[in-house]
PDB file of C-alpha atoms in Angstrom:
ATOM      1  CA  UNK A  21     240.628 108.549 -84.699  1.00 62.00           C
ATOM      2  CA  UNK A  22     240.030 106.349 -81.918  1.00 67.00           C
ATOM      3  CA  UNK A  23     241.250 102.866 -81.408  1.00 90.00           C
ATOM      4  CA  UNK A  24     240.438  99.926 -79.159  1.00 95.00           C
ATOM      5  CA  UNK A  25     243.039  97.016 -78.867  1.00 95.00           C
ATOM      6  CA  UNK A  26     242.262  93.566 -77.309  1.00 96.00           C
ATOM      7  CA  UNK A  27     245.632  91.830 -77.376  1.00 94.00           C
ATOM      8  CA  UNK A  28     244.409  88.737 -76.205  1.00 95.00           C
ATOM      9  CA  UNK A  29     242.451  86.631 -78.622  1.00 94.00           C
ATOM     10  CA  UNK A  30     241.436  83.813 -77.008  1.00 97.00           C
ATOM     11  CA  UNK A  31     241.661  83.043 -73.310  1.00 97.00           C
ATOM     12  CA  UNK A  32     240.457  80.458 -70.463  1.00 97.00           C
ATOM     13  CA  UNK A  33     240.097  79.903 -67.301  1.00 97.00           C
ATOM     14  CA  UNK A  34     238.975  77.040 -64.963  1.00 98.00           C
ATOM     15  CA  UNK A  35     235.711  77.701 -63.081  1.00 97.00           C
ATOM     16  CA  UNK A  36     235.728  79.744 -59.546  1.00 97.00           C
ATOM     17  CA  UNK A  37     239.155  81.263 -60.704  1.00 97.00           C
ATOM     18  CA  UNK A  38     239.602  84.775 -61.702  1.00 98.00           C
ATOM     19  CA  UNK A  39     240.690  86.014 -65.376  1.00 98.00           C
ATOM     20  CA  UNK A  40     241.638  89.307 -66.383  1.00 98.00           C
ATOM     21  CA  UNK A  41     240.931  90.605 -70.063  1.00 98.00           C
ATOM     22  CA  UNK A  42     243.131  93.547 -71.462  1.00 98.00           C
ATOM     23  CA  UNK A  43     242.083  96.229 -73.467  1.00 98.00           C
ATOM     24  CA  UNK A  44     243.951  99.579 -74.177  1.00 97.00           C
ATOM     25  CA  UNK A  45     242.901 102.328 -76.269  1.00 96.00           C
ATOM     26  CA  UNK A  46     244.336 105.448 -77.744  1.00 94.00           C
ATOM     27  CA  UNK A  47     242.543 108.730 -77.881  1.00 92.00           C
ATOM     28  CA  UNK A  48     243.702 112.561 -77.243  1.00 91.00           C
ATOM     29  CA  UNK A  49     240.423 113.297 -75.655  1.00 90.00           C
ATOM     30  CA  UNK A  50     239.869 113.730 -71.990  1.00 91.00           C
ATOM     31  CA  UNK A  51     236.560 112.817 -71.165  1.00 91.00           C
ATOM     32  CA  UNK A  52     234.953 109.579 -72.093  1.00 93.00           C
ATOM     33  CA  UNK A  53     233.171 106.437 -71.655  1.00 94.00           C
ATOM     34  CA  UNK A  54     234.595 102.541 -71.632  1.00 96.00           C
ATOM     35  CA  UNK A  55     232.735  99.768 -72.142  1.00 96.00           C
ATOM     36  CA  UNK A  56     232.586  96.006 -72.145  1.00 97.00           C
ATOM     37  CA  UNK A  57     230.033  93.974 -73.431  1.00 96.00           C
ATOM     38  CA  UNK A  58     229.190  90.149 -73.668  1.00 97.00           C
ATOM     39  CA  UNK A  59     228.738  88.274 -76.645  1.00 95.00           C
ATOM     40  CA  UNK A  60     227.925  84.626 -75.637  1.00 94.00           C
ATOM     41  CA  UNK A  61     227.092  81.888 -78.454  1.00 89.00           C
ATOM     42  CA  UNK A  62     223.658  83.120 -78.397  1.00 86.00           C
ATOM     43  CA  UNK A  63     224.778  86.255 -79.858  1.00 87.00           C
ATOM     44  CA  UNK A  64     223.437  89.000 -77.774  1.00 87.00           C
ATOM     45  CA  UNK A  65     225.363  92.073 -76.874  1.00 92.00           C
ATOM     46  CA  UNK A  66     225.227  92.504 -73.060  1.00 93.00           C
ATOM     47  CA  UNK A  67     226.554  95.571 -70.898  1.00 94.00           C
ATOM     48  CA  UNK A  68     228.739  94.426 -68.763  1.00 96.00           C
ATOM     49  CA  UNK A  69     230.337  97.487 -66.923  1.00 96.00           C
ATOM     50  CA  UNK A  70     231.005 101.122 -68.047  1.00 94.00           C
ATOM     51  CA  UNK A  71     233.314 103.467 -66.883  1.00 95.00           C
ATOM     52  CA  UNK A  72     233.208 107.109 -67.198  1.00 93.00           C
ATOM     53  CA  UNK A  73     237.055 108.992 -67.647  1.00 93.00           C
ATOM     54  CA  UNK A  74     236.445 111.676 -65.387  1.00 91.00           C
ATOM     55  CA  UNK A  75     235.991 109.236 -62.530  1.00 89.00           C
ATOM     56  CA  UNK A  76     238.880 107.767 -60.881  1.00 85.00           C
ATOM     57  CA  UNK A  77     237.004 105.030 -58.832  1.00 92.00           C
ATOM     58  CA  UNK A  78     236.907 101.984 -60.996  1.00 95.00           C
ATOM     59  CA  UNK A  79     233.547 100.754 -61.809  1.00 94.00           C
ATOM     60  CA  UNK A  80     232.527  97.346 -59.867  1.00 94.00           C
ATOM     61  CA  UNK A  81     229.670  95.354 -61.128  1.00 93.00           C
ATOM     62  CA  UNK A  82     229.381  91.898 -58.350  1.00 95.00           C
ATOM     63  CA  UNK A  83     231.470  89.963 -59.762  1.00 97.00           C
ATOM     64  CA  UNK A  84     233.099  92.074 -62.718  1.00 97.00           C
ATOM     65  CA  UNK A  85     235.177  95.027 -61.967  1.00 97.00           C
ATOM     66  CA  UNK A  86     237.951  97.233 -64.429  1.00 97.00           C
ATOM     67  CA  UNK A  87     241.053  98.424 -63.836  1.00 97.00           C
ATOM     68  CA  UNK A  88     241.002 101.859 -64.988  1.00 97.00           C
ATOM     69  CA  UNK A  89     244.740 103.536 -65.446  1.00 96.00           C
ATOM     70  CA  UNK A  90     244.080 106.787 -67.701  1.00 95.00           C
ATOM     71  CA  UNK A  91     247.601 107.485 -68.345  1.00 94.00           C
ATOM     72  CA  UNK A  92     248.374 104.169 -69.564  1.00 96.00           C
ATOM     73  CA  UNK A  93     245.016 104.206 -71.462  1.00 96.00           C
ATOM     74  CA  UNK A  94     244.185 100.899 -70.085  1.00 97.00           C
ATOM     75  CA  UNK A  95     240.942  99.132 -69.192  1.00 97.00           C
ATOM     76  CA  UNK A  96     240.870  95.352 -68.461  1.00 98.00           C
ATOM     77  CA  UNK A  97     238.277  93.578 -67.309  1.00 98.00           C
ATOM     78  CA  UNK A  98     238.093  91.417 -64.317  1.00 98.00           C
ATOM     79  CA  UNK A  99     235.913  88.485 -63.542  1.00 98.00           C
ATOM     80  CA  UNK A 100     236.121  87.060 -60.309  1.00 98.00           C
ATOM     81  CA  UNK A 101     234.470  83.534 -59.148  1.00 97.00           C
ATOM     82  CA  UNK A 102     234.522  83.001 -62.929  1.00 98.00           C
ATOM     83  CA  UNK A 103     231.427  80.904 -63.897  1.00 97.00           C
ATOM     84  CA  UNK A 104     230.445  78.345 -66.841  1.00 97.00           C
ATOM     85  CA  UNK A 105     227.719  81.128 -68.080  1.00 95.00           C
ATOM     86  CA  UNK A 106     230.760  83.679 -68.365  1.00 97.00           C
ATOM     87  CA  UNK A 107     231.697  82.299 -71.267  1.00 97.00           C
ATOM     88  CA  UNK A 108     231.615  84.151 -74.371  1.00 97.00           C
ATOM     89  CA  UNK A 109     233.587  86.724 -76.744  1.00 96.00           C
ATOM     90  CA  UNK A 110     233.716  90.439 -74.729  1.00 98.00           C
ATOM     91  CA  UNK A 111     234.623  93.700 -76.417  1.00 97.00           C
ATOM     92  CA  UNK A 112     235.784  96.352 -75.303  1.00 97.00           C
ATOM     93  CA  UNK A 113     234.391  99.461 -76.691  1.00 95.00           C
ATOM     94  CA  UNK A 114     235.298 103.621 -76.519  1.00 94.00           C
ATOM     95  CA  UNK A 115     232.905 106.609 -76.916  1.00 92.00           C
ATOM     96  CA  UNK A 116     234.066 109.896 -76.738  1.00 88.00           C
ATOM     97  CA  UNK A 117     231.945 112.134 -73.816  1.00 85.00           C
ATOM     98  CA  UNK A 118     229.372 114.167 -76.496  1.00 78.00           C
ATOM     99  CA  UNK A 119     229.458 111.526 -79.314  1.00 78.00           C
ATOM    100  CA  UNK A 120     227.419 108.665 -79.945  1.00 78.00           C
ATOM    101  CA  UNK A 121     230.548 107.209 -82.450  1.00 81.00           C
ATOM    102  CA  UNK A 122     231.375 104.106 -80.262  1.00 87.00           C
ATOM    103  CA  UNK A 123     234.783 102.047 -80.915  1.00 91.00           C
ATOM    104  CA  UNK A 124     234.931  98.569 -80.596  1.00 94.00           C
ATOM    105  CA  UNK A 125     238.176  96.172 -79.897  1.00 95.00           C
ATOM    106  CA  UNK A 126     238.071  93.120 -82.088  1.00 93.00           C
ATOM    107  CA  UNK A 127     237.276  91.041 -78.997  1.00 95.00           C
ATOM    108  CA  UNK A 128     238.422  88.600 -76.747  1.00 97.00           C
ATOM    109  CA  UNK A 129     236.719  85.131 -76.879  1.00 97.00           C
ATOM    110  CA  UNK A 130     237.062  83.258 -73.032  1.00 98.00           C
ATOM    111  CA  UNK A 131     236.528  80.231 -72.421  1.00 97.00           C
ATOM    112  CA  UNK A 132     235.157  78.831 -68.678  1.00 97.00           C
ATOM    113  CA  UNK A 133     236.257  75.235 -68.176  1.00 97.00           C
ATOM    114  CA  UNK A 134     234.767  72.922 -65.595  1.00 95.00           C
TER     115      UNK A 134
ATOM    116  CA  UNK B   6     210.975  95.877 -69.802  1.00 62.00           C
ATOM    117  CA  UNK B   7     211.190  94.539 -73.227  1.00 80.00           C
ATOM    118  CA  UNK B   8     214.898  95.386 -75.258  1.00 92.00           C
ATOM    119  CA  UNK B   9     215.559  96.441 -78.434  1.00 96.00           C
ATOM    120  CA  UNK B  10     213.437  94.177 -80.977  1.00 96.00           C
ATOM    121  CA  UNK B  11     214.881  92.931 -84.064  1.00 97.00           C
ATOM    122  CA  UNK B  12     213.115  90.707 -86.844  1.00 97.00           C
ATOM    123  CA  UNK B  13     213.338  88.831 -88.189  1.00 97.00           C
ATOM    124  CA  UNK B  14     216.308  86.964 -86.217  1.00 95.00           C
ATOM    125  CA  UNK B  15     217.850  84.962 -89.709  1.00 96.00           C
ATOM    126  CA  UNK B  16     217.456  85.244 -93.148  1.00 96.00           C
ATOM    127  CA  UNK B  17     218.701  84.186 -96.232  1.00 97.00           C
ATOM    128  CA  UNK B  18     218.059  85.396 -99.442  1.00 96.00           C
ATOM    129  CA  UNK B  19     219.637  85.129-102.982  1.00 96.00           C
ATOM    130  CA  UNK B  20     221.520  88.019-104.583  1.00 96.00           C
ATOM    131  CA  UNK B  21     220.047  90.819-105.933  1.00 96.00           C
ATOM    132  CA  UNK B  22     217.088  90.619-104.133  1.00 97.00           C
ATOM    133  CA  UNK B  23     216.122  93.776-101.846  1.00 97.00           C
ATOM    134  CA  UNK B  24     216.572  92.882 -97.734  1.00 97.00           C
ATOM    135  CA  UNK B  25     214.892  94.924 -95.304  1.00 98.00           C
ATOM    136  CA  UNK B  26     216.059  94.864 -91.242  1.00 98.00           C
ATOM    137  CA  UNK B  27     213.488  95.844 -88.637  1.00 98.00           C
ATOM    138  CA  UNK B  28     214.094  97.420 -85.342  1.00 98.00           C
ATOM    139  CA  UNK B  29     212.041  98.863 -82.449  1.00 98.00           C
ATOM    140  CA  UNK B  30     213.713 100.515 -80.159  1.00 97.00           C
ATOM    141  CA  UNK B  31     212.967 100.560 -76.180  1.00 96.00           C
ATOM    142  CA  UNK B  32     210.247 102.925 -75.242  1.00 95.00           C
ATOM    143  CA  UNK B  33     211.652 105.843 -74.390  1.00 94.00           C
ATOM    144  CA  UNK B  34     215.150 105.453 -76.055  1.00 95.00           C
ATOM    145  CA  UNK B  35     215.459 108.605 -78.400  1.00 93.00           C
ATOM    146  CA  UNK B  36     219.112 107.324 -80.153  1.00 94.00           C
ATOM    147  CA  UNK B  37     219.016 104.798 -82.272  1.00 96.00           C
ATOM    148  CA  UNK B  38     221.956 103.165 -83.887  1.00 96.00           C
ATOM    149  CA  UNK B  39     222.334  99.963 -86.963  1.00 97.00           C
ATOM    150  CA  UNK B  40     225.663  98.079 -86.393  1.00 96.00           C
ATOM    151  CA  UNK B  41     227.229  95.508 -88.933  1.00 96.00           C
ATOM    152  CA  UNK B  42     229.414  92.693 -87.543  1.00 95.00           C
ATOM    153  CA  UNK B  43     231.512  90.835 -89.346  1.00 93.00           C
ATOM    154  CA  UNK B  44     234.610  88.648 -88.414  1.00 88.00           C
ATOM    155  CA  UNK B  45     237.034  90.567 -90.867  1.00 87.00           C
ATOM    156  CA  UNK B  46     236.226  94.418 -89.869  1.00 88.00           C
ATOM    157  CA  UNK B  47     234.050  93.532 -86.412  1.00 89.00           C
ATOM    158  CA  UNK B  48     231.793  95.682 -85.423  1.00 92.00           C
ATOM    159  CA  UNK B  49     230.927  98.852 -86.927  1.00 92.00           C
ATOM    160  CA  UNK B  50     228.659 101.517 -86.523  1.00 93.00           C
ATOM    161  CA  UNK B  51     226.576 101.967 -89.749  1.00 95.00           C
ATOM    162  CA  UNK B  52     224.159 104.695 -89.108  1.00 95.00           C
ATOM    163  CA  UNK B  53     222.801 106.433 -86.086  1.00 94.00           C
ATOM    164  CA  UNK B  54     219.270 108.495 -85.101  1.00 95.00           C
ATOM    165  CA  UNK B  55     218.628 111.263 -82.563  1.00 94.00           C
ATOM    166  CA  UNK B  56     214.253 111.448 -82.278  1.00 94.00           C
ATOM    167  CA  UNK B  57     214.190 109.706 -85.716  1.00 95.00           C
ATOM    168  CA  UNK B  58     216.323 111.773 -87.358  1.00 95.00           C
ATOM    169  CA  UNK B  59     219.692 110.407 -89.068  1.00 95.00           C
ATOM    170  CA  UNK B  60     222.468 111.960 -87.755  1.00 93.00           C
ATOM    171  CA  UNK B  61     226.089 110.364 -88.826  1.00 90.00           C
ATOM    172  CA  UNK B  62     225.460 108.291 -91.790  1.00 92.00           C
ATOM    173  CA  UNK B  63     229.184 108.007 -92.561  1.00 90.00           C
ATOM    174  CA  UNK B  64     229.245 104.240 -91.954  1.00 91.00           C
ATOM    175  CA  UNK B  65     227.057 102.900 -94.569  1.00 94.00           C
ATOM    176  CA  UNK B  66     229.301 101.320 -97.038  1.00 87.00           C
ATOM    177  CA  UNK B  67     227.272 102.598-100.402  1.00 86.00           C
ATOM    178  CA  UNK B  68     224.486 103.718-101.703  1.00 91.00           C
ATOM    179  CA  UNK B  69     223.018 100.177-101.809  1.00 95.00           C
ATOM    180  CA  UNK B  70     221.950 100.475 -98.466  1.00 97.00           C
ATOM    181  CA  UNK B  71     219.653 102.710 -96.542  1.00 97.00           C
ATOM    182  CA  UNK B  72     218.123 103.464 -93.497  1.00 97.00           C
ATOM    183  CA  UNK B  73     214.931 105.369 -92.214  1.00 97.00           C
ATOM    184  CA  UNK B  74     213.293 105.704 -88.988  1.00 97.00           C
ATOM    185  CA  UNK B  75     209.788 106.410 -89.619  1.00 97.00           C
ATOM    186  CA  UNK B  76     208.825 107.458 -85.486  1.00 95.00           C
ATOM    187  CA  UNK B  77     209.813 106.409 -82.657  1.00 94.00           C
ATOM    188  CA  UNK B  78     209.471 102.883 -82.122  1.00 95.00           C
ATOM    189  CA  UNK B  79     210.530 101.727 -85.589  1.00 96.00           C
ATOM    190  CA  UNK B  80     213.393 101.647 -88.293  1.00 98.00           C
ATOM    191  CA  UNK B  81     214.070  99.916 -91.438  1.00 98.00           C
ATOM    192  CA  UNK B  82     217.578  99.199 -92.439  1.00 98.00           C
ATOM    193  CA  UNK B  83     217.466  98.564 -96.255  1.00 98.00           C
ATOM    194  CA  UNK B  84     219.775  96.488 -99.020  1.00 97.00           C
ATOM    195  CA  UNK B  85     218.722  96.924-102.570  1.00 96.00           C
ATOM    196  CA  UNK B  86     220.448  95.001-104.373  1.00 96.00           C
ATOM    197  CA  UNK B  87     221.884  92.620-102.008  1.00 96.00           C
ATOM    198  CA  UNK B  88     225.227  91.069-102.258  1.00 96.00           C
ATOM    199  CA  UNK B  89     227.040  88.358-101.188  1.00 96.00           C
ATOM    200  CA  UNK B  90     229.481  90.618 -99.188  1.00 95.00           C
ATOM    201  CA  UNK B  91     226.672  92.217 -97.437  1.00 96.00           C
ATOM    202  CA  UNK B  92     226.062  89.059 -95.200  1.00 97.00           C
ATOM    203  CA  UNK B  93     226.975  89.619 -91.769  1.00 97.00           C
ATOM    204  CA  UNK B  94     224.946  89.703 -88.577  1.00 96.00           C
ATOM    205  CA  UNK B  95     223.317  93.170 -87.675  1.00 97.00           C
ATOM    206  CA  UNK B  96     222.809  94.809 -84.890  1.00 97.00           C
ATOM    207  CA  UNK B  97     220.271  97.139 -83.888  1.00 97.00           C
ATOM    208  CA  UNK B  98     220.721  99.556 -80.635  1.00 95.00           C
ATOM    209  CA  UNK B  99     219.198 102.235 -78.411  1.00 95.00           C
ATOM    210  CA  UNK B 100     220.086 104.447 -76.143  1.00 93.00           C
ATOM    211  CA  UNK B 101     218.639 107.250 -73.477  1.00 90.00           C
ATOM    212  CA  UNK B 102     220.527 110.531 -74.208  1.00 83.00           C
ATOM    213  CA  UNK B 103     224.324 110.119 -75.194  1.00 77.00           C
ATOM    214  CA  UNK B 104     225.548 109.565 -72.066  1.00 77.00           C
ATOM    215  CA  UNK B 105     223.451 106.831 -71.686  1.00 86.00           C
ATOM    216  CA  UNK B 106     224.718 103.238 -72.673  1.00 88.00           C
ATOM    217  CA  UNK B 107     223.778 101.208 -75.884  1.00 91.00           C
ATOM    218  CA  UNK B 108     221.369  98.669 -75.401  1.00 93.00           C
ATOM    219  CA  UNK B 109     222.023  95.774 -78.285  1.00 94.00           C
ATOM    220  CA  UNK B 110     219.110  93.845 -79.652  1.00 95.00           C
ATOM    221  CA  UNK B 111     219.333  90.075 -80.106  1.00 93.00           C
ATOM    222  CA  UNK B 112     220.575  90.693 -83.838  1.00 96.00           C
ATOM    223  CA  UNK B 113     219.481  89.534 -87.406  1.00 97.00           C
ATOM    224  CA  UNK B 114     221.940  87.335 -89.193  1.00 96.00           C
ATOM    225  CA  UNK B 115     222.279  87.757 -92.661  1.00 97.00           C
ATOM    226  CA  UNK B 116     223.181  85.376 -95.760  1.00 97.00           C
ATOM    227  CA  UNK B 117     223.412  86.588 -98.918  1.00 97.00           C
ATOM    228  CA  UNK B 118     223.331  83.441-101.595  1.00 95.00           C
TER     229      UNK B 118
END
């Protein structure tokens, strides 16, 4: 079975800096997708950036972009130019390539200060 | 474009009493997928639908619940009886094609009395 592990429950950062999140997972597949998603107070789940295994490029998304290492089975998150609005809880999430089953970490809530 | 639709957005209801979850899908989307979030287990996948037919029901908890997806721009997640346990927030999804990512709708939050 698949697992997602966000070690990091609770983090914050001052506003215009740049936070990383960590997420690692553990699968013996090859090809798959990686998520994270937003959960601000409101409660929505938001897409923030996917990444598909077989590439090697990591995805960027303005100012959100991943750090992909396969080997490591690693996937944090980077936000850059952090912002007031970033804050929220953000999970990272696995799917394997054919399969619709998706994995979700427990979550990381940040916290933008001013 | 308008998201994934859920209603209603709260409710709260008294145990025993049967609970039904609505969901349309975006237009178009031909997965569809009922997630349960809860702080304890987080978010699971409950059931999903490929062109409104249930494919992986593993995650419903028990027979107490159930799930049906009538066409294509509509499901019903059901709780008869509810339970105190049961309350949670749910989350309705859709997707194009597998490959395709999950689009979340805004959720219905759920109290069981």
């Amino acid at each position: 079975a698949q697992t997602v592990t966000q070690s990091q429950p609770e983090m914050s950062v001052q506003e215009a800096e740049t936070v990383t999140l960590s997420c690692t997972y553990d699968t013996s597949e090859n090809n798959y997708y990686l998520f994270w998603y937003k959960q601000p107070p409101s409660r929505q789940m938001i897409l923030v950036i996917r990444q598909e295994a077989y590439k090697q490029q990591n995805a960027t998304e303005n100012r959100f972009s991943v750090n992909f290492q396969k080997a490591a089975k690693s996937f944090s998150l980077k936000i850059s130019d952090s912002q007031l609005g970033d804050t929220a809880m953000y999970f990272c999430a696995f799917r394997k390539y054919n399969n619709n089953d998706m994995r979700f970490g427990a979550g990381t809530r940040l916290t933008v200060k001013p | 474009d308008a998201g994934v639709i859920q209603s209603p957005r709260h409710e709260v209801t008294e145990m025993g009493q049967e609970v039904t979850l609505r969901c349309k899908p975006i237009s178009g989307h031909d997965y569809l997928f009922w997630y349960r979030q809860t702080m304890m287990r987080g978010l699971e996948l409950l059931i999903y639908f490929n062109n409104n037919v249930p494919i992986d029901d593993s995650g419903m908890p028990e027979d107490r619940f159930s799930a049906k997806m009538p066409n294509a721009s509509f499901s019903t997640l059901k709780i008869q009886p509810s339970e105190p346990r049961d309350s949670a927030v749910y989350f309705c999804a859709s997707s194009y094609r597998v490959s395709q990512p999950q689009h979340f709708g805004d959720g219905t939050r759920l109290s069981i009395l």
